[in-house]
Coordinates of C-alpha atoms (C1' of nucleotides) in Angstrom, one line a residue:
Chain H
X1 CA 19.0 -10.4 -1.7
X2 CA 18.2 -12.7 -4.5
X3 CA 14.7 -13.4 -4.0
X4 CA 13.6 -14.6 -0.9
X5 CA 11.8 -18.0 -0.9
X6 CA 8.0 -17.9 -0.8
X7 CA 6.3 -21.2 0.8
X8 CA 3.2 -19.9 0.0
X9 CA -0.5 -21.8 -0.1
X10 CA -1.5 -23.0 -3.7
X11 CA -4.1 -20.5 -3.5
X12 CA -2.2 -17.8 -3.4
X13 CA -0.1 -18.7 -6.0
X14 CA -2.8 -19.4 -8.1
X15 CA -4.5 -16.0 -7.3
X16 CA -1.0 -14.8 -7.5
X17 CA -0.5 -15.7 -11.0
X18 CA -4.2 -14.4 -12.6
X19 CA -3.2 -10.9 -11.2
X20 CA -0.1 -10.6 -12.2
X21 CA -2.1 -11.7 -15.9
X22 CA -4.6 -9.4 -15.4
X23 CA -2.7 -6.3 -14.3
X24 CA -0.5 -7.3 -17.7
X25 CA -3.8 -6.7 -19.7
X26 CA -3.6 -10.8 -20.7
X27 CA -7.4 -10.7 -19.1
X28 CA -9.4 -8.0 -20.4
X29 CA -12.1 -6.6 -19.2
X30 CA -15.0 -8.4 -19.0
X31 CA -13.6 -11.8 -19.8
X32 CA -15.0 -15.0 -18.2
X33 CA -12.9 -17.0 -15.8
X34 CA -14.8 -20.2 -14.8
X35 CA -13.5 -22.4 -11.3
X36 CA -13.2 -25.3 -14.3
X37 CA -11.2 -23.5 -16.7
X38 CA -8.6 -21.9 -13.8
X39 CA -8.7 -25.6 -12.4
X40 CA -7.3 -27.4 -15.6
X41 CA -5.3 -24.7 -16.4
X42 CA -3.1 -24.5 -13.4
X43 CA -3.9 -28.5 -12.9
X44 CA -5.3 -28.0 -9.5
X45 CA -8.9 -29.1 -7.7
X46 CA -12.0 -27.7 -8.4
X47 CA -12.5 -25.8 -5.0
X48 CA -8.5 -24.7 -5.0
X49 CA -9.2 -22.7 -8.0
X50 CA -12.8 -21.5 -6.9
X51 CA -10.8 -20.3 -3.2
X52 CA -8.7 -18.3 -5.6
X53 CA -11.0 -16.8 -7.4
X54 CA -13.1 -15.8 -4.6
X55 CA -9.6 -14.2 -3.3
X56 CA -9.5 -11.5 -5.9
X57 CA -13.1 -11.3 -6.0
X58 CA -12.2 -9.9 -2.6
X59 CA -9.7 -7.6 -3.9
X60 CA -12.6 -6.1 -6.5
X61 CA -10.4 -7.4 -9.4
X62 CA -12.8 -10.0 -10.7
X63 CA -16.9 -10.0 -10.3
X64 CA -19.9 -12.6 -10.0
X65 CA -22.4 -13.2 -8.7
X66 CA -24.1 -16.3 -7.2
X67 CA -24.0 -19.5 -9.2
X68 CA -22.4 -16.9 -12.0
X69 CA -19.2 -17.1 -13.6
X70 CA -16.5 -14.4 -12.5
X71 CA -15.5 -12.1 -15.0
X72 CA -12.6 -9.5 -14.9
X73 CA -14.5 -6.2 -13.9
X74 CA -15.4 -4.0 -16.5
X75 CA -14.6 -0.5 -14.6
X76 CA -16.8 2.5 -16.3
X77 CA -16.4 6.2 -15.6
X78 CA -18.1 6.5 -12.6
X79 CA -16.2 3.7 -11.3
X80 CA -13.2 5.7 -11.8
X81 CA -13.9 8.5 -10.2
X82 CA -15.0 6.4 -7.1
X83 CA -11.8 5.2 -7.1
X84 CA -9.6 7.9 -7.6
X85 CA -11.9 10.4 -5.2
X86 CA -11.4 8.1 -2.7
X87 CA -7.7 7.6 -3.2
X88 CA -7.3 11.8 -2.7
X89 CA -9.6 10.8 0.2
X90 CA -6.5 9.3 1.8
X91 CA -3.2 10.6 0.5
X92 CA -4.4 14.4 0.7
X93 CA -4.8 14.1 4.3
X94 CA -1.5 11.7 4.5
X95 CA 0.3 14.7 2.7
X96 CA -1.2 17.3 5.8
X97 CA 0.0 15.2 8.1
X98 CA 3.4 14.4 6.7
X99 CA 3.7 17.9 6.5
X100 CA 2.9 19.0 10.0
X101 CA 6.6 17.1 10.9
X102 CA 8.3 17.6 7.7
X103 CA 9.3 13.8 7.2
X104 CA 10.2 12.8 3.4
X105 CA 9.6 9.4 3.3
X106 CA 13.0 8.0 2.0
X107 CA 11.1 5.2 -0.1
X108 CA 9.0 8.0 -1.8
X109 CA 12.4 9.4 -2.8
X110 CA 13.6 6.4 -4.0
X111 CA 10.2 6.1 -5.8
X112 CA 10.6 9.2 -7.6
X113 CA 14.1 8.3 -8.9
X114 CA 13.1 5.5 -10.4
X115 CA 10.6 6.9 -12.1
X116 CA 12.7 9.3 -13.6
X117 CA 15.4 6.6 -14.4
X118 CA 13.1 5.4 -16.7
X119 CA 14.0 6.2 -20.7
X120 CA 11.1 6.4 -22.6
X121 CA 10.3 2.6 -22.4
X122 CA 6.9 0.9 -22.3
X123 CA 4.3 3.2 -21.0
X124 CA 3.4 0.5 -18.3
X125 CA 6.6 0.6 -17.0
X126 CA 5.4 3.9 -15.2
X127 CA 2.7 1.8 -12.9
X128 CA 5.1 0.3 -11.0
X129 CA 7.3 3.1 -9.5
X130 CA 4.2 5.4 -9.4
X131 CA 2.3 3.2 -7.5
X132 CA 5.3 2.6 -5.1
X133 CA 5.6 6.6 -4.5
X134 CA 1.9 6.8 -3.8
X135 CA 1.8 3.8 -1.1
X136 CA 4.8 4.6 0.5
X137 CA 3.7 7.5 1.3
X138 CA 0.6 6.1 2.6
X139 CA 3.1 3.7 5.0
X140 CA 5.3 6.4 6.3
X141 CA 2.2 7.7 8.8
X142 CA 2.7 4.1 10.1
X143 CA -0.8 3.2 10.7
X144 CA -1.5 -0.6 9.8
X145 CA -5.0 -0.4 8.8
X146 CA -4.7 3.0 6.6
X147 CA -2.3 1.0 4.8
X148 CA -4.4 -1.8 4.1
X149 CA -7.8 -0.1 3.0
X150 CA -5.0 1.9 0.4
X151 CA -4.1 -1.3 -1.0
X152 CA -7.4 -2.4 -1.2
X153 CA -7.7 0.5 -3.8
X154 CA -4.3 0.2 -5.7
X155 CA -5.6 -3.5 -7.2
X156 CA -8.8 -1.1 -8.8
X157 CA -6.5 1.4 -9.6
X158 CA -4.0 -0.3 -11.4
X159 CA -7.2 -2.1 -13.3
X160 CA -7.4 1.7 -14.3
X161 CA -4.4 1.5 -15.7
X162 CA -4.1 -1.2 -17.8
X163 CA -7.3 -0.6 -19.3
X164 CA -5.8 2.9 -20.7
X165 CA -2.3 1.9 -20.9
X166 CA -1.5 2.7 -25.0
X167 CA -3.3 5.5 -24.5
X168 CA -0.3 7.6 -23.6
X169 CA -2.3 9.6 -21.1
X170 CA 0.4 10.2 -18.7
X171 CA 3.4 12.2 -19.4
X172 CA 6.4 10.6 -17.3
X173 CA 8.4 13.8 -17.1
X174 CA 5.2 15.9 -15.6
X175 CA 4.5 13.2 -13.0
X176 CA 7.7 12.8 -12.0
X177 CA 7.9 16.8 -11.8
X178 CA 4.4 17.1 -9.4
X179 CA 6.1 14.3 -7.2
X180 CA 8.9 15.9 -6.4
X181 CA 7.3 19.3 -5.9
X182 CA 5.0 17.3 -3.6
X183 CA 8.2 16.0 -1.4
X184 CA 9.5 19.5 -1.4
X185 CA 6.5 20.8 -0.1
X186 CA 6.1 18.4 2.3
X187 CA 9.4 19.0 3.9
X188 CA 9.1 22.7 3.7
X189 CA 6.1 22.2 6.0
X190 CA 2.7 23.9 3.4
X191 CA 0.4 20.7 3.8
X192 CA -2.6 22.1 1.9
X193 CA 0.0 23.2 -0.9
X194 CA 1.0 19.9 -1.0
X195 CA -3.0 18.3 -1.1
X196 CA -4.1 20.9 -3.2
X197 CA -1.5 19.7 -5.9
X198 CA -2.0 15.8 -5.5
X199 CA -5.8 17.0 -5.8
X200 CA -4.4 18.4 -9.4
X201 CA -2.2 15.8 -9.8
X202 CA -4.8 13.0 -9.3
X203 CA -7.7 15.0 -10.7
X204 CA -5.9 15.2 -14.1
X205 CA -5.1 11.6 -14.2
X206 CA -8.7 10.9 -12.8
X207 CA -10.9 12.8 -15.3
X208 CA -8.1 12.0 -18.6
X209 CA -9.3 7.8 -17.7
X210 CA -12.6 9.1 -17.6
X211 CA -12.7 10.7 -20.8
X212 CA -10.6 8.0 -22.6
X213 CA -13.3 5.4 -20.9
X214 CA -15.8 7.2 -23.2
X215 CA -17.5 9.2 -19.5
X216 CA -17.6 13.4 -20.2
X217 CA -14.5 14.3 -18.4
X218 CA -14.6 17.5 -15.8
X219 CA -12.2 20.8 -16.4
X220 CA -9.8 19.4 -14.4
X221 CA -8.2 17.0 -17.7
X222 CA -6.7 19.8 -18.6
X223 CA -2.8 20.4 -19.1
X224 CA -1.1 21.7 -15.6
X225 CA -1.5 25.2 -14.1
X226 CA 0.9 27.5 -12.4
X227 CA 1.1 25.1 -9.4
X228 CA 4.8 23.9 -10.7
X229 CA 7.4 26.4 -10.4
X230 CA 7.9 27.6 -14.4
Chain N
X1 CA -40.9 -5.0 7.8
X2 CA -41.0 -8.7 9.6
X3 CA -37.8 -9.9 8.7
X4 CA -36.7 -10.0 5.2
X5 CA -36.1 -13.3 3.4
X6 CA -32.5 -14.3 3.7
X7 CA -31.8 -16.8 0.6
X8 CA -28.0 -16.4 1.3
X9 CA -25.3 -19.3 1.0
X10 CA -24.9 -21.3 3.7
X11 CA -20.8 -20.0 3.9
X12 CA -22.5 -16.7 4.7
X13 CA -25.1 -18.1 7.3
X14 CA -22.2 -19.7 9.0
X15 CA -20.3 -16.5 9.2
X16 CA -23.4 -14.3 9.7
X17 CA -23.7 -16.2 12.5
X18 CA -20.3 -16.6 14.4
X19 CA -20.1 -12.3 13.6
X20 CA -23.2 -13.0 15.9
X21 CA -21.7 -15.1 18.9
X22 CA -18.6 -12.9 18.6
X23 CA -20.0 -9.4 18.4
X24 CA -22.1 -10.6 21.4
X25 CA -19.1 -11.4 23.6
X26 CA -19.6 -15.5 23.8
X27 CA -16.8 -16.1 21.5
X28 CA -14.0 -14.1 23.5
X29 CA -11.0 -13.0 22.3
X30 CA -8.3 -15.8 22.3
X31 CA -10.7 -18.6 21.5
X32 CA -10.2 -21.3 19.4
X33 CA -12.4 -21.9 16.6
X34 CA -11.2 -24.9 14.7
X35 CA -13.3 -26.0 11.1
X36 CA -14.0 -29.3 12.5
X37 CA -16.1 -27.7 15.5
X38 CA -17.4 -25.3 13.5
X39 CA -18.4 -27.8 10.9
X40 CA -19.7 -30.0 13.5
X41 CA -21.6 -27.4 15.2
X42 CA -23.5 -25.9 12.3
X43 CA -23.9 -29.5 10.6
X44 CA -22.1 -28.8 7.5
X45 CA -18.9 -30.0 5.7
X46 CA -15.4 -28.8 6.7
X47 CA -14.9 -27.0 3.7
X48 CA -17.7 -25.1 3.9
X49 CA -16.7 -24.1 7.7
X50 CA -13.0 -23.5 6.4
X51 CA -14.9 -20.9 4.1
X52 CA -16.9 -19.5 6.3
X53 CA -13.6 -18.8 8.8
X54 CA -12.0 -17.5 6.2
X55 CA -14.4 -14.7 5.6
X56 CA -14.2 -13.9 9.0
X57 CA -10.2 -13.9 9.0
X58 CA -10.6 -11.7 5.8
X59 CA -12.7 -9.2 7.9
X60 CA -10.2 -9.2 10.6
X61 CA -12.6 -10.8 13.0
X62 CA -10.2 -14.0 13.3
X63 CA -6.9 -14.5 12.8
X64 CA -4.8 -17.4 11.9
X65 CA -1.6 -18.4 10.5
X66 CA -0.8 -21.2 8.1
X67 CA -1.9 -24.8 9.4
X68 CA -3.2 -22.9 12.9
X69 CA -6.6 -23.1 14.0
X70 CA -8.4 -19.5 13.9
X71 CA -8.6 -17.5 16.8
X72 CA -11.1 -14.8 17.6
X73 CA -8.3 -11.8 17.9
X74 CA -7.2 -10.6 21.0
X75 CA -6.9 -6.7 19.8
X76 CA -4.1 -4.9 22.0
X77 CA -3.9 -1.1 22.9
X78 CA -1.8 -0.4 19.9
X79 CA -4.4 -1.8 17.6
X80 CA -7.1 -0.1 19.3
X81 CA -5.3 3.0 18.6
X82 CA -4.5 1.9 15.1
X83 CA -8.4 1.1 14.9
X84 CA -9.6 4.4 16.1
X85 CA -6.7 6.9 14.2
X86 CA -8.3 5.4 10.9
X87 CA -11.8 6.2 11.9
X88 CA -10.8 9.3 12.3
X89 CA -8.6 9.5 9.6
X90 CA -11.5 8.9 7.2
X91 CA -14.7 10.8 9.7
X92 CA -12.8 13.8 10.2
X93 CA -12.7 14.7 6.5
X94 CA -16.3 13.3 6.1
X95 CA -17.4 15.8 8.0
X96 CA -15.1 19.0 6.5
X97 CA -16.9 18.1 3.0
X98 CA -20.6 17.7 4.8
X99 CA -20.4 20.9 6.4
X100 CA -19.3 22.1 2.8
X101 CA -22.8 21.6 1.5
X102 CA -24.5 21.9 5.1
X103 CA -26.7 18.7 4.4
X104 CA -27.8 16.8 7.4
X105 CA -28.1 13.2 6.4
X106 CA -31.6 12.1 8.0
X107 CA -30.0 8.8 8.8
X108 CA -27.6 10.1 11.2
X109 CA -30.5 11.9 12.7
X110 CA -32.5 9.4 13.9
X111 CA -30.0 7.2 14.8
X112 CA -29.1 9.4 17.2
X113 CA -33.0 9.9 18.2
X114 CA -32.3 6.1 19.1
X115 CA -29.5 6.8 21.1
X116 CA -31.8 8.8 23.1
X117 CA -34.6 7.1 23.2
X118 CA -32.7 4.2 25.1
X119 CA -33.4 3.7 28.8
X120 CA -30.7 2.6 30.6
X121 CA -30.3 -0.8 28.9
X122 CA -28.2 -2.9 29.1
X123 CA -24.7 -1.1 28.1
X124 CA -24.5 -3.0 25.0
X125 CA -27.1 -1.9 23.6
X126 CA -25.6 2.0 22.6
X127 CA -23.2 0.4 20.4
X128 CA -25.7 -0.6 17.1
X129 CA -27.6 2.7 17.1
X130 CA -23.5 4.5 17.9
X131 CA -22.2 2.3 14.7
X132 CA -25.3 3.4 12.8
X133 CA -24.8 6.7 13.7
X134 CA -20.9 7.1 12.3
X135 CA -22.1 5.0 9.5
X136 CA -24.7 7.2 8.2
X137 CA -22.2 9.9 8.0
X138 CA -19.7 8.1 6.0
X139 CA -22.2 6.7 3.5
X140 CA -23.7 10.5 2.8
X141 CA -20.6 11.0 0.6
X142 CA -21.8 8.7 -1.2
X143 CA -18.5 7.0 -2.2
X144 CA -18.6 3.7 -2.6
X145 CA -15.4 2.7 -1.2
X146 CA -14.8 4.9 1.4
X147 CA -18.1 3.4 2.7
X148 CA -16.2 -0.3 2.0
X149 CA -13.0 0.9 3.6
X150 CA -15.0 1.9 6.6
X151 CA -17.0 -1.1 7.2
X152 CA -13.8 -3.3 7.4
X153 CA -13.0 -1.4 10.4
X154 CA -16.6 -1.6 12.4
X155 CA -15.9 -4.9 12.8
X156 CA -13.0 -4.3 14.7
X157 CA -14.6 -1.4 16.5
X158 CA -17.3 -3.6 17.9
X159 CA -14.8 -6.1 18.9
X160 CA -13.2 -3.2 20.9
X161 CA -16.3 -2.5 22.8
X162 CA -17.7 -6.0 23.4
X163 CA -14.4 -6.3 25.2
X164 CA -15.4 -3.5 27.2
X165 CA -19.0 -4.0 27.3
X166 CA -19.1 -4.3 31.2
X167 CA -17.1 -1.3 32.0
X168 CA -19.7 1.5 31.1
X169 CA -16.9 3.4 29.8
X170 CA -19.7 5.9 27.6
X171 CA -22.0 7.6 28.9
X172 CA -25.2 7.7 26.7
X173 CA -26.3 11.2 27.2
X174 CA -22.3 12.6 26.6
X175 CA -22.9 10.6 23.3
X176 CA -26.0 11.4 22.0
X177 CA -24.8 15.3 23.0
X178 CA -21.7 15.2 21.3
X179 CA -23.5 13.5 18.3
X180 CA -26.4 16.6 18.0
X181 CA -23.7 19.5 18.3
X182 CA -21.7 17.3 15.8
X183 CA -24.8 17.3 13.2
X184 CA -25.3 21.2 14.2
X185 CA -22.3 21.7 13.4
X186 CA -22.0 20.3 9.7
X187 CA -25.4 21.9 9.0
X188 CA -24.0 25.8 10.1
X189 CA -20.9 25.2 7.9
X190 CA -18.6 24.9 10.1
X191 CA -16.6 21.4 9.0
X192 CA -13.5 22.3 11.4
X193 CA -15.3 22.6 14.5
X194 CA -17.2 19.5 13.7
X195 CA -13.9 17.8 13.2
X196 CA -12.1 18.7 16.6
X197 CA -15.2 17.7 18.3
X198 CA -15.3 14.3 16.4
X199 CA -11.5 13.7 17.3
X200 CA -12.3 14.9 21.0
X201 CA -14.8 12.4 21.1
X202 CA -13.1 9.8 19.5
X203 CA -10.2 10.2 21.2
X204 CA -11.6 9.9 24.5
X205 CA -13.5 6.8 23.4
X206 CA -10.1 6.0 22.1
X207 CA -7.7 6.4 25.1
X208 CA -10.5 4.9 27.9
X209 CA -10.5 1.6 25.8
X210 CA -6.6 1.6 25.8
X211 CA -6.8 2.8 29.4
X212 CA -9.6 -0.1 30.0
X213 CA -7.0 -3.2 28.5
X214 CA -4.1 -1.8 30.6
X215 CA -2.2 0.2 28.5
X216 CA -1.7 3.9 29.4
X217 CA -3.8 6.3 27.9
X218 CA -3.2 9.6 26.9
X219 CA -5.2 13.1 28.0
X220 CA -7.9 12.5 25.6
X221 CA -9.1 9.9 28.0
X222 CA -10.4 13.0 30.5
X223 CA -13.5 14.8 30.9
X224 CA -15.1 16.9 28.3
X225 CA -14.0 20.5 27.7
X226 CA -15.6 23.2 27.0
X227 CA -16.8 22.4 23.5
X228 CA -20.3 21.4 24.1
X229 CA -22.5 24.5 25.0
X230 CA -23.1 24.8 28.6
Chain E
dG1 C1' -42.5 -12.3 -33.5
dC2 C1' -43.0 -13.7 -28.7
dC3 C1' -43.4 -16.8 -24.8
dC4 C1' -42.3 -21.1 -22.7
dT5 C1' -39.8 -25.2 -22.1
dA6 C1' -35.7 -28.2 -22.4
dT7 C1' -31.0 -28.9 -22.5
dG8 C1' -26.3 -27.9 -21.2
dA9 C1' -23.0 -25.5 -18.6
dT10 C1' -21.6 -23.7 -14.2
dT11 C1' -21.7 -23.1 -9.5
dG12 C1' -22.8 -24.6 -4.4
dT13 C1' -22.2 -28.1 -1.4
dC14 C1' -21.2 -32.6 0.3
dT15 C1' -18.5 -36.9 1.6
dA16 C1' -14.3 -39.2 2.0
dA17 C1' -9.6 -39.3 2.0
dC18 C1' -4.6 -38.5 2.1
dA19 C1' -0.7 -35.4 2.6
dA20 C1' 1.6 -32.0 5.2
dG21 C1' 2.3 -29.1 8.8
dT22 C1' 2.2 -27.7 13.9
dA23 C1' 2.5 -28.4 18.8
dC24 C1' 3.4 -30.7 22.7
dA25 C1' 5.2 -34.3 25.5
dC26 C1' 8.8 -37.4 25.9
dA27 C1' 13.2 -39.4 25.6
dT28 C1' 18.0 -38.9 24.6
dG29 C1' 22.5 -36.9 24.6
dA30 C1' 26.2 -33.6 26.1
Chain J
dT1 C1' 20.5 -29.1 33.7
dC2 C1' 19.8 -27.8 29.3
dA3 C1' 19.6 -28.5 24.6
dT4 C1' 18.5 -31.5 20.9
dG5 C1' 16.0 -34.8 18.6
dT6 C1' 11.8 -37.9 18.0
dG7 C1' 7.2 -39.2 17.9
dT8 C1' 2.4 -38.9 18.2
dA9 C1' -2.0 -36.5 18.0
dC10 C1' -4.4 -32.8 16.1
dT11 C1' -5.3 -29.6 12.5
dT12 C1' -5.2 -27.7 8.2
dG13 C1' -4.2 -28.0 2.9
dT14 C1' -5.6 -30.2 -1.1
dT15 C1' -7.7 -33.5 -4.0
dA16 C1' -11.3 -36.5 -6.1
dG17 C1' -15.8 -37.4 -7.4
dA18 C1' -20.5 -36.7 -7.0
dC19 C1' -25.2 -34.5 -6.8
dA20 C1' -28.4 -30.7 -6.6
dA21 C1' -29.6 -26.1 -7.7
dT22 C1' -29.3 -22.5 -10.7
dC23 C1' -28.4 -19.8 -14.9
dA24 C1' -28.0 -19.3 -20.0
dT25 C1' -29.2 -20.4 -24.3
dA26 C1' -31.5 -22.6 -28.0
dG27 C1' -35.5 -24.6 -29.9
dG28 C1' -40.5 -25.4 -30.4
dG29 C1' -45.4 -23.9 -30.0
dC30 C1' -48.7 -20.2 -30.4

DNA sequence: GCCCTATGATTGTCTAACAAGTACACATGA
DNA sequence: TCATGTGTACTTGTTAGACAATCATAGGGC
């Protein structure tokens, strides 16, 4: 499949293209994006680039305000843990469910492999396949608008991210490890074992961006607990 | 309070408006709402109705494909279900973590003291003070999106029941019941019991609306058991 | 030093227009 | 008859340029 073709609106591409520079940290936090600058720059109208913008003003990645000028949002520490408690929100009761039938989401697996495939390259390289494990478990309980209200989080989340991304605060081997252990209790049918370790999993990673966001982070930054088999 | 000021934009009193005509059943599902009409009817520019659909189509009150005029959507049994297994998805857990901490959030109670306090209106008129009611819940969390996430499903909720407006599928006093054993229930601690009953009542609300648009519905459709005293 | 005004920048909205796409009816061909 | 092509009307996508309203900042007056 080499890349289907994509006839999409200008818009989109447009809105396309700032997230893509934003989730690659090219926008910072906090930086200004005026409808005149985004117009010149991708040589399209005025109101073209101002639809865009509005677009992932939708999708929480930029903010303004009337008659303002939209800046990248500047996530604090309460943000985060918005984010990430209402993530665990979703998936622990995803992972009870999944459990009840025992069904391992073959994409998950997939997800999980390709995170471990990964050699010790660019610590943003992890986003990608983590993110894919996370929504596609989300998508196996097949319900359209679950799905959507996820993805409404993952653009925030990945904002996360970025914003810590040399920080080095995730260590690819442990994640990888809890992911599996999460598919194997899933198919071996202990949903709260399961929930109660992507609480851990996604408590550690939650209260770690806190702390590195400057916020006091809670006890549960610290390094794993007996919840993985040695 | 007479009426608070309302210096919005005039994209948003468009919209604000058509949520309006559509939420009260005069734009029915299937109809065609083209910007030139709507620009035309609300005497502004065509952009500024495009806008002004798109918000709509955004909240998944519309729905339109590329170069098609918008359509108020025509929501089939499936989606219904979709609809009300996400509700539940996110209330059911609400209330496990209420009844955690036992607090009654006064806004739930009086909106269901309105519920009460109606007199055989028309059958519309349950469904703000109903909205309000499972609102109020979801906001005491205090999670600022998990309150978003919810309110992008109302929308379709009350696009459910305008459909069925006319069919006096609930009956009041079962609601405002089930409502008051619900709230007893999160105050005595007792977050599982408040769940089933939630997802009893749900899912009869659920399966009569599937059951009301000529799909088959499932058992939940029936009768109340025996959860409500007497 | 602080408050107020003036200027510039930016957004909100409008008009007008053209390009591009969709849908439906119609005619043409096998 | 059925499938295919064509054409026209309608609708949306996008642009250009303009003006008003609002916000931000700098400068002057006290």
């Amino acid at each position: 499949m080499a890349g289907r073709i994509a006839a999409v609106s200008i818009v989109e591409a447009v809105a396309s293209d700032l997230r893509t520079r934003i989730f690659a940290g090219e926008l910072g936090s906090g930086e200004s994006l005026t409808e005149s600058e985004v117009a010149s720059t991708y040589d399209v109208a005025r109101p073209t680039a101002k639809a865009s913008i509005e677009k992932l003003v939708a999708e929480g990645l930029l903010d303004r305000g009337t008659h303002k000028t939209a800046r990248v949002v500047d996530l604090g520490p309460e943000s985060v843990r918005d984010i990430y408690l209402a993530r665990a929100y979703l998936e622990s009761e995803v992972l009870r469910r999944l459990a009840r039938t025992g069904d391992v989401p073959e994409a998950a697996v997939q997800a999980n492999r390709d995170i471990a495939a990964l050699q010790s390259g660019a610590p943003l390289d992890v986003i990608e396949p983590d993110m894919r494990f996370h929504t596609s478990l989300i998508d196996a309980v097949g319900n359209e608008r679950i799905s959507r209200m996820y993805r409404s989080l993952v653009g925030e989340v990945r904002l996360c991210m970025v914003r810590v991304q040399s920080l080095q605060l995730l260590d690819t081997a442990l994640i990888q490890a809890e992911h599996q252990r999460i598919l194997e209790l899933i198919e071996a049918g202990q949903g709260e074992a399961a929930a109660a370790l992507l609480d851990e999993h996604l408590g550690r990673a939650r209260e770690r961006l806190v702390a590195a966001m400057g916020g006091t982070p809670g006890p549960e930054a610290e390094q794993p607990s007996g919840l993985l088999p040695q």
